[in-house]
Amino acid sequence: MPIRGIRERVRAELIREIKDAARRQLAEHGPDGLSVRAVTREMGMASSAVYRYFPSRDALLTALIVDAYEGIGQAAQTADAEVPRADYLGRWLAVFRAVRAWALDHPHEYALIYGSPVPGYAAPADTAAPASTVALVLARIVADVVADPAMPTSLAEPAEGVSDALGHDMEVVKEYIPQVVTGADETFTHADASAVLHVIDAWTMLFGAVSFELFGHYKNVVTARGDYLDRLALRAAAPFGMTAPRVP
């Protein structure tokens, strides 16, 4: 192997080890207790060696945040891809369930991106794209539903209860989605603001329910939490014509 290739592999492995150590620190001490020096002590390295890759605590936090967003986003994308394309409700439910499963498997990383803000930390702009992945997976499913003439749905219904300010927000979203969801231009360009809000509603229901579960807000209230998330997913899917078959 060329020297350059060996160096790149060693560098990638060291970065992985640093981030693994940082995640252990995150689990034990929380985001507030994370520091580059603590990571170097655990790894038995000189601080200068780690600062070469992560020049500050914020740089290390950003790397962990991006990894977490990419992890939960990949879980949603994989779940969607494993269901037949025409099974829209199956895809929708799979995404909801995959996000919950990832959060339960990675509670500390989930808390890092959806818990309390880290004091003194401001996320850079490059965290925005990975943060939107799950919402865009849901938008992709909706775009496929609307493109299917057999589905009884339309996103061109009149707006109801949408303020001028909120309507403006949705116009911005309508312009953004086609830039990142292939084939969604016709779907969302002609969509009404209230219809676009249904996608935002679904995104909010999903992460609201998962956050309530992980942060203990369902204690002594809801024990069948997976079933409850399914119920919310079905409610969020209904405006798009995705309904579960009725049992005779």
Tab-separated table of C-alpha atoms in Angstrom:
chain	number	residue	atom	x	y	z
A	1	MET	CA	0.000	0.000	0.000
A	2	PRO	CA	1.355	3.500	-0.841
A	3	ILE	CA	2.639	5.562	2.092
A	4	ARG	CA	-0.137	8.108	1.610
A	5	GLY	CA	-2.788	5.405	1.807
A	6	ILE	CA	-1.289	4.023	5.009
A	7	ARG	CA	-1.229	7.473	6.576
A	8	GLU	CA	-4.839	8.136	5.634
A	9	ARG	CA	-5.912	4.810	7.110
A	10	VAL	CA	-4.009	5.474	10.345
A	11	ARG	CA	-5.498	8.967	10.524
A	12	ALA	CA	-9.046	7.650	10.016
A	13	GLU	CA	-8.531	4.977	12.676
A	14	LEU	CA	-7.193	7.498	15.170
A	15	ILE	CA	-10.121	9.850	14.556
A	16	ARG	CA	-12.502	6.941	15.115
A	17	GLU	CA	-10.777	6.058	18.398
A	18	ILE	CA	-10.909	9.677	19.561
A	19	LYS	CA	-14.623	9.906	18.828
A	20	ASP	CA	-15.298	6.562	20.517
A	21	ALA	CA	-13.529	7.817	23.635
A	22	ALA	CA	-15.500	11.062	23.438
A	23	ARG	CA	-18.764	9.118	23.265
A	24	ARG	CA	-17.805	7.231	26.409
A	25	GLN	CA	-17.098	10.551	28.103
A	26	LEU	CA	-20.435	11.813	26.831
A	27	ALA	CA	-22.252	8.825	28.330
A	28	GLU	CA	-20.520	9.212	31.686
A	29	HIS	CA	-20.396	12.976	32.113
A	30	GLY	CA	-22.824	14.426	29.573
A	31	PRO	CA	-22.029	17.123	26.999
A	32	ASP	CA	-21.106	19.666	29.674
A	33	GLY	CA	-18.403	17.371	31.007
A	34	LEU	CA	-16.829	16.587	27.661
A	35	SER	CA	-13.330	17.962	27.127
A	36	VAL	CA	-10.470	17.179	24.806
A	37	ARG	CA	-8.138	16.796	27.780
A	38	ALA	CA	-10.409	14.181	29.373
A	39	VAL	CA	-10.424	12.248	26.119
A	40	THR	CA	-6.646	12.367	25.855
A	41	ARG	CA	-6.272	11.142	29.433
A	42	GLU	CA	-8.489	8.150	28.698
A	43	MET	CA	-6.542	7.365	25.542
A	44	GLY	CA	-3.144	7.897	27.160
A	45	MET	CA	-2.142	10.411	24.506
A	46	ALA	CA	-0.662	13.869	24.569
A	47	SER	CA	-3.256	16.613	24.205
A	48	SER	CA	-1.354	18.039	21.258
A	49	ALA	CA	-1.930	14.825	19.290
A	50	VAL	CA	-5.706	15.077	19.634
A	51	TYR	CA	-5.791	18.842	19.067
A	52	ARG	CA	-4.228	18.162	15.674
A	53	TYR	CA	-7.540	16.573	14.619
A	54	PHE	CA	-9.965	18.420	16.891
A	55	PRO	CA	-8.599	21.854	17.812
A	56	SER	CA	-11.284	22.520	20.440
A	57	ARG	CA	-14.053	20.932	22.454
A	58	ASP	CA	-16.565	22.518	20.095
A	59	ALA	CA	-14.903	20.899	17.085
A	60	LEU	CA	-15.147	17.520	18.792
A	61	LEU	CA	-18.776	18.151	19.764
A	62	THR	CA	-19.590	19.103	16.185
A	63	ALA	CA	-18.089	15.851	14.912
A	64	LEU	CA	-20.170	13.845	17.401
A	65	ILE	CA	-23.309	15.798	16.513
A	66	VAL	CA	-22.835	15.255	12.786
A	67	ASP	CA	-22.197	11.542	13.388
A	68	ALA	CA	-25.379	11.291	15.458
A	69	TYR	CA	-27.503	13.041	12.840
A	70	GLU	CA	-25.995	10.866	10.127
A	71	GLY	CA	-26.606	7.746	12.201
A	72	ILE	CA	-30.278	8.423	12.843
A	73	GLY	CA	-30.712	9.624	9.268
A	74	GLN	CA	-29.117	6.466	7.885
A	75	ALA	CA	-31.415	4.368	10.067
A	76	ALA	CA	-34.428	6.143	8.556
A	77	GLN	CA	-33.123	5.802	4.996
A	78	THR	CA	-32.330	2.103	5.424
A	79	ALA	CA	-35.737	1.371	6.935
A	80	ASP	CA	-37.454	3.149	4.051
A	81	ALA	CA	-35.372	1.307	1.448
A	82	GLU	CA	-36.183	-2.119	2.884
A	83	VAL	CA	-39.940	-1.767	2.278
A	84	PRO	CA	-41.473	-2.117	-1.226
A	85	ARG	CA	-41.765	1.290	-2.910
A	86	ALA	CA	-45.523	1.071	-3.359
A	87	ASP	CA	-46.153	0.201	0.300
A	88	TYR	CA	-46.289	3.824	1.363
A	89	LEU	CA	-47.752	3.259	4.808
A	90	GLY	CA	-45.292	0.433	5.433
A	91	ARG	CA	-42.410	2.751	4.562
A	92	TRP	CA	-43.840	5.499	6.764
A	93	LEU	CA	-44.228	3.194	9.767
A	94	ALA	CA	-40.777	1.713	9.183
A	95	VAL	CA	-39.179	5.156	9.361
A	96	PHE	CA	-40.981	6.045	12.597
A	97	ARG	CA	-39.959	2.729	14.160
A	98	ALA	CA	-36.361	2.961	12.965
A	99	VAL	CA	-35.894	6.414	14.457
A	100	ARG	CA	-37.217	5.173	17.803
A	101	ALA	CA	-35.022	2.061	17.683
A	102	TRP	CA	-31.908	4.097	16.916
A	103	ALA	CA	-32.681	6.493	19.758
A	104	LEU	CA	-33.160	3.645	22.237
A	105	ASP	CA	-29.880	2.078	21.107
A	106	HIS	CA	-27.988	5.407	21.234
A	107	PRO	CA	-29.612	7.384	24.070
A	108	HIS	CA	-26.626	9.606	24.783
A	109	GLU	CA	-26.088	10.541	21.148
A	110	TYR	CA	-29.824	11.207	20.815
A	111	ALA	CA	-29.749	13.447	23.880
A	112	LEU	CA	-26.804	15.318	22.374
A	113	ILE	CA	-28.810	16.324	19.301
A	114	TYR	CA	-32.356	16.512	20.700
A	115	GLY	CA	-31.795	17.229	24.390
A	116	SER	CA	-30.874	20.430	26.189
A	117	PRO	CA	-28.528	22.783	24.323
A	118	VAL	CA	-24.902	22.571	25.379
A	119	PRO	CA	-23.961	25.793	27.222
A	120	GLY	CA	-21.514	27.897	25.257
A	121	TYR	CA	-21.803	25.823	22.090
A	122	ALA	CA	-23.213	27.119	18.809
A	123	ALA	CA	-23.685	24.522	16.080
A	124	PRO	CA	-22.068	25.514	12.768
A	125	ALA	CA	-24.025	25.617	9.531
A	126	ASP	CA	-22.669	22.269	8.333
A	127	THR	CA	-24.842	20.436	10.880
A	128	ALA	CA	-28.043	21.615	9.163
A	129	ALA	CA	-28.004	19.178	6.236
A	130	PRO	CA	-27.585	15.968	8.277
A	131	ALA	CA	-30.141	17.284	10.786
A	132	SER	CA	-32.818	17.401	8.078
A	133	THR	CA	-32.380	13.851	6.745
A	134	VAL	CA	-35.262	12.200	8.611
A	135	ALA	CA	-37.720	14.934	7.641
A	136	LEU	CA	-36.627	14.620	4.018
A	137	VAL	CA	-37.168	10.850	4.086
A	138	LEU	CA	-40.752	11.519	5.178
A	139	ALA	CA	-41.084	14.140	2.430
A	140	ARG	CA	-39.812	11.599	-0.115
A	141	ILE	CA	-42.551	9.158	0.869
A	142	VAL	CA	-45.169	11.898	0.568
A	143	ALA	CA	-43.830	12.860	-2.861
A	144	ASP	CA	-44.181	9.238	-3.993
A	145	VAL	CA	-47.727	9.065	-2.626
A	146	VAL	CA	-48.813	12.190	-4.467
A	147	ALA	CA	-47.187	11.012	-7.708
A	148	ASP	CA	-49.221	7.785	-7.595
A	149	PRO	CA	-52.562	8.339	-9.389
A	150	ALA	CA	-54.050	5.417	-7.473
A	151	MET	CA	-53.658	7.218	-4.150
A	152	PRO	CA	-56.599	9.356	-2.984
A	153	THR	CA	-54.642	12.394	-1.882
A	154	SER	CA	-53.823	15.917	-2.974
A	155	LEU	CA	-51.507	18.548	-1.579
A	156	ALA	CA	-53.337	21.378	-3.306
A	157	GLU	CA	-56.146	21.730	-0.765
A	158	PRO	CA	-56.982	25.215	0.571
A	159	ALA	CA	-55.072	26.357	3.614
A	160	GLU	CA	-56.932	26.200	6.911
A	161	GLY	CA	-55.804	27.939	10.060
A	162	VAL	CA	-52.436	28.980	8.621
A	163	SER	CA	-51.286	32.473	9.554
A	164	ASP	CA	-49.513	34.708	7.070
A	165	ALA	CA	-46.239	34.279	8.948
A	166	LEU	CA	-46.544	30.498	9.039
A	167	GLY	CA	-47.570	30.464	5.399
A	168	HIS	CA	-44.389	32.361	4.547
A	169	ASP	CA	-42.334	29.796	6.455
A	170	MET	CA	-43.921	27.002	4.439
A	171	GLU	CA	-43.196	28.794	1.163
A	172	VAL	CA	-39.517	28.742	2.122
A	173	VAL	CA	-39.767	25.025	2.917
A	174	LYS	CA	-41.507	24.375	-0.419
A	175	GLU	CA	-38.578	25.951	-2.241
A	176	TYR	CA	-36.032	23.965	-0.225
A	177	ILE	CA	-37.464	20.439	-0.459
A	178	PRO	CA	-37.191	20.044	-4.279
A	179	GLN	CA	-33.511	20.994	-4.040
A	180	VAL	CA	-32.763	17.959	-1.869
A	181	VAL	CA	-35.525	15.442	-2.707
A	182	THR	CA	-35.216	14.177	-6.284
A	183	GLY	CA	-38.481	14.313	-8.199
A	184	ALA	CA	-40.298	16.337	-5.556
A	185	ASP	CA	-40.456	19.560	-7.545
A	186	GLU	CA	-43.959	19.028	-8.949
A	187	THR	CA	-45.221	17.632	-5.661
A	188	PHE	CA	-44.250	20.514	-3.424
A	189	THR	CA	-44.151	23.437	-5.843
A	190	HIS	CA	-47.937	23.290	-6.175
A	191	ALA	CA	-48.603	22.181	-2.603
A	192	ASP	CA	-50.623	24.345	-0.266
A	193	ALA	CA	-48.997	25.638	2.913
A	194	SER	CA	-51.277	23.556	5.119
A	195	ALA	CA	-50.264	20.411	3.231
A	196	VAL	CA	-46.575	21.102	3.724
A	197	LEU	CA	-47.361	21.644	7.383
A	198	HIS	CA	-48.619	18.055	7.557
A	199	VAL	CA	-45.055	16.891	6.854
A	200	ILE	CA	-43.755	19.191	9.591
A	201	ASP	CA	-46.491	17.852	11.887
A	202	ALA	CA	-45.330	14.286	11.247
A	203	TRP	CA	-41.707	15.202	11.932
A	204	THR	CA	-42.740	16.924	15.162
A	205	MET	CA	-44.909	14.002	16.301
A	206	LEU	CA	-42.095	11.554	15.644
A	207	PHE	CA	-39.368	13.344	17.561
A	208	GLY	CA	-41.723	14.636	20.222
A	209	ALA	CA	-42.845	11.107	21.066
A	210	VAL	CA	-39.335	9.654	20.972
A	211	SER	CA	-38.025	12.478	23.165
A	212	PHE	CA	-40.878	12.033	25.654
A	213	GLU	CA	-39.991	8.353	25.894
A	214	LEU	CA	-36.238	8.757	26.253
A	215	PHE	CA	-36.450	11.616	28.716
A	216	GLY	CA	-38.937	9.839	30.980
A	217	HIS	CA	-42.085	11.864	30.350
A	218	TYR	CA	-44.270	8.801	29.691
A	219	LYS	CA	-43.524	7.246	33.076
A	220	ASN	CA	-46.745	6.012	34.722
A	221	VAL	CA	-48.653	7.182	31.642
A	222	VAL	CA	-47.768	5.101	28.572
A	223	THR	CA	-46.016	1.741	28.820
A	224	ALA	CA	-46.849	0.429	25.313
A	225	ARG	CA	-44.676	3.124	23.793
A	226	GLY	CA	-43.975	1.426	20.492
A	227	ASP	CA	-47.704	0.949	19.954
A	228	TYR	CA	-48.330	4.579	20.820
A	229	LEU	CA	-45.735	5.729	18.302
A	230	ASP	CA	-47.461	3.597	15.651
A	231	ARG	CA	-50.731	5.332	16.528
A	232	LEU	CA	-49.146	8.733	16.033
A	233	ALA	CA	-47.577	7.587	12.763
A	234	LEU	CA	-50.987	6.526	11.456
A	235	ARG	CA	-52.509	9.857	12.452
A	236	ALA	CA	-49.693	11.713	10.713
A	237	ALA	CA	-50.089	9.581	7.571
A	238	ALA	CA	-53.859	9.981	7.246
A	239	PRO	CA	-53.866	13.447	5.576
A	240	PHE	CA	-51.864	11.958	2.701
A	241	GLY	CA	-54.306	9.104	2.101
A	242	MET	CA	-52.083	6.504	3.764
A	243	THR	CA	-54.465	4.528	5.939
A	244	ALA	CA	-54.248	1.089	7.498
A	245	PRO	CA	-56.616	-1.521	6.044
A	246	ARG	CA	-59.757	-1.948	8.098
A	247	VAL	CA	-60.226	-5.266	9.829
A	248	PRO	CA	-63.657	-6.785	8.956
